[in-house]
């Protein structure tokens, strides 16, 4: 069995003003949207979420890709593309959160 390496991206979605957190259902709804709009090129393997008063925190686990492969996109850019796709496609996400901020830089741990 081959080992699969994963990268972890942290992101948060800023809540729109006046939209309260809904901890009982919000995590399942956001993670469901994430899985519904993931494509194989994202390499999504796992995700965790937590609803906070002013934001929704996410840890997104993506398969590590070969940086020498044609069309390589960093984990930061793949996570951002996935969140942007979810936000654009989901009326619930658009009502609840502001559009995701663009990544500022790739950070290596």
mmCIF file of C-alpha atoms in Angstrom:
data_model
loop_
_atom_site.group_PDB
_atom_site.id
_atom_site.type_symbol
_atom_site.label_atom_id
_atom_site.label_comp_id
_atom_site.label_asym_id
_atom_site.label_seq_id
_atom_site.Cartn_x
_atom_site.Cartn_y
_atom_site.Cartn_z
ATOM 1 C CA UNK A 1 0.000 0.000 0.000
ATOM 2 C CA UNK A 2 1.439 3.366 -1.034
ATOM 3 C CA UNK A 3 1.801 6.166 1.481
ATOM 4 C CA UNK A 4 -0.109 9.302 0.643
ATOM 5 C CA UNK A 5 1.278 12.558 1.952
ATOM 6 C CA UNK A 6 -1.040 15.418 2.748
ATOM 7 C CA UNK A 7 -0.652 19.148 3.079
ATOM 8 C CA UNK A 8 -2.829 21.091 5.494
ATOM 9 C CA UNK A 9 -4.206 24.515 4.674
ATOM 10 C CA UNK A 10 -5.826 26.758 7.278
ATOM 11 C CA UNK A 11 -8.418 29.210 6.054
ATOM 12 C CA UNK A 12 -11.307 31.152 7.454
ATOM 13 C CA UNK A 13 -14.450 32.557 5.965
ATOM 14 C CA UNK A 14 -15.465 35.912 7.412
ATOM 15 C CA UNK A 15 -19.074 36.030 8.473
ATOM 16 C CA UNK A 16 -21.317 38.721 6.986
ATOM 17 C CA UNK A 17 -22.429 41.374 9.472
ATOM 18 C CA UNK A 18 -25.660 40.441 11.216
ATOM 19 C CA UNK A 19 -25.478 36.730 10.364
ATOM 20 C CA UNK A 20 -25.280 34.722 13.594
ATOM 21 C CA UNK A 21 -23.256 31.532 14.008
ATOM 22 C CA UNK A 22 -25.310 28.332 13.918
ATOM 23 C CA UNK A 23 -22.993 25.785 15.589
ATOM 24 C CA UNK A 24 -25.563 22.964 15.530
ATOM 25 C CA UNK A 25 -25.741 22.817 11.724
ATOM 26 C CA UNK A 26 -23.128 25.156 10.293
ATOM 27 C CA UNK A 27 -20.129 22.799 10.350
ATOM 28 C CA UNK A 28 -22.000 20.053 8.487
ATOM 29 C CA UNK A 29 -23.376 22.538 5.944
ATOM 30 C CA UNK A 30 -19.983 24.091 5.140
ATOM 31 C CA UNK A 31 -18.167 20.753 4.970
ATOM 32 C CA UNK A 32 -20.970 19.352 2.810
ATOM 33 C CA UNK A 33 -20.571 22.265 0.385
ATOM 34 C CA UNK A 34 -16.808 21.740 0.343
ATOM 35 C CA UNK A 35 -17.182 18.075 -0.630
ATOM 36 C CA UNK A 36 -19.968 18.811 -3.118
ATOM 37 C CA UNK A 37 -17.802 21.244 -5.068
ATOM 38 C CA UNK A 38 -14.416 19.514 -4.817
ATOM 39 C CA UNK A 39 -12.879 18.244 -8.039
ATOM 40 C CA UNK A 40 -10.180 15.562 -8.297
ATOM 41 C CA UNK A 41 -7.503 18.175 -9.073
ATOM 42 C CA UNK A 42 -8.070 19.710 -5.625
ATOM 43 C CA UNK A 43 -6.829 16.535 -3.946
ATOM 44 C CA UNK A 44 -9.292 16.959 -1.060
ATOM 45 C CA UNK A 45 -8.845 14.184 1.502
ATOM 46 C CA UNK A 46 -10.313 15.554 4.730
ATOM 47 C CA UNK A 47 -11.634 18.775 6.246
ATOM 48 C CA UNK A 48 -12.463 20.083 9.696
ATOM 49 C CA UNK A 49 -14.456 23.176 10.558
ATOM 50 C CA UNK A 50 -15.427 25.300 13.536
ATOM 51 C CA UNK A 51 -18.028 28.051 13.673
ATOM 52 C CA UNK A 52 -16.906 31.166 15.542
ATOM 53 C CA UNK A 53 -18.829 34.372 16.191
ATOM 54 C CA UNK A 54 -17.227 36.370 13.354
ATOM 55 C CA UNK A 55 -15.781 33.653 11.124
ATOM 56 C CA UNK A 56 -15.742 30.004 10.147
ATOM 57 C CA UNK A 57 -12.353 28.302 10.593
ATOM 58 C CA UNK A 58 -11.286 25.485 8.277
ATOM 59 C CA UNK A 59 -8.452 22.978 8.165
ATOM 60 C CA UNK A 60 -8.340 21.498 4.664
ATOM 61 C CA UNK A 61 -6.238 18.390 4.069
ATOM 62 C CA UNK A 62 -5.113 18.048 0.453
ATOM 63 C CA UNK A 63 -2.935 15.427 -1.190
ATOM 64 C CA UNK A 64 0.643 16.559 -1.610
ATOM 65 C CA UNK A 65 1.381 17.026 -5.306
ATOM 66 C CA UNK A 66 4.667 16.797 -7.185
ATOM 67 C CA UNK A 67 5.870 20.392 -7.636
ATOM 68 C CA UNK A 68 7.597 19.411 -10.896
ATOM 69 C CA UNK A 69 4.378 18.109 -12.475
ATOM 70 C CA UNK A 70 2.862 20.122 -15.339
ATOM 71 C CA UNK A 71 0.120 22.457 -14.129
ATOM 72 C CA UNK A 72 1.229 22.218 -10.492
ATOM 73 C CA UNK A 73 -0.744 24.423 -8.100
ATOM 74 C CA UNK A 74 0.332 24.921 -4.483
ATOM 75 C CA UNK A 75 -1.786 23.769 -1.561
ATOM 76 C CA UNK A 76 -2.597 27.413 -0.785
ATOM 77 C CA UNK A 77 -3.934 28.046 -4.280
ATOM 78 C CA UNK A 78 -5.846 24.740 -4.453
ATOM 79 C CA UNK A 79 -7.538 25.433 -1.096
ATOM 80 C CA UNK A 80 -8.433 28.964 -2.184
ATOM 81 C CA UNK A 81 -9.819 27.742 -5.519
ATOM 82 C CA UNK A 82 -11.972 25.159 -3.723
ATOM 83 C CA UNK A 83 -13.341 27.709 -1.229
ATOM 84 C CA UNK A 84 -14.016 30.220 -3.999
ATOM 85 C CA UNK A 85 -15.840 27.566 -6.049
ATOM 86 C CA UNK A 86 -17.975 26.644 -3.017
ATOM 87 C CA UNK A 87 -18.789 30.261 -2.250
ATOM 88 C CA UNK A 88 -19.783 31.008 -5.847
ATOM 89 C CA UNK A 89 -21.946 27.885 -6.195
ATOM 90 C CA UNK A 90 -23.689 27.837 -2.819
ATOM 91 C CA UNK A 91 -26.433 30.362 -2.013
ATOM 92 C CA UNK A 92 -26.091 29.420 1.665
ATOM 93 C CA UNK A 93 -22.360 30.219 1.669
ATOM 94 C CA UNK A 94 -22.930 33.517 -0.166
ATOM 95 C CA UNK A 95 -25.613 34.576 2.341
ATOM 96 C CA UNK A 96 -23.526 33.633 5.354
ATOM 97 C CA UNK A 97 -19.923 34.569 4.426
ATOM 98 C CA UNK A 98 -17.933 37.161 2.541
ATOM 99 C CA UNK A 99 -15.971 35.864 -0.478
ATOM 100 C CA UNK A 100 -12.697 34.172 0.548
ATOM 101 C CA UNK A 101 -9.640 36.427 0.631
ATOM 102 C CA UNK A 102 -7.051 35.741 -2.053
ATOM 103 C CA UNK A 103 -3.931 33.974 -0.791
ATOM 104 C CA UNK A 104 -1.073 36.372 -0.121
ATOM 105 C CA UNK A 105 1.814 33.876 -0.223
ATOM 106 C CA UNK A 106 2.673 30.223 0.045
ATOM 107 C CA UNK A 107 4.112 29.329 3.417
ATOM 108 C CA UNK A 108 6.219 26.254 3.967
ATOM 109 C CA UNK A 109 6.332 24.767 7.446
#
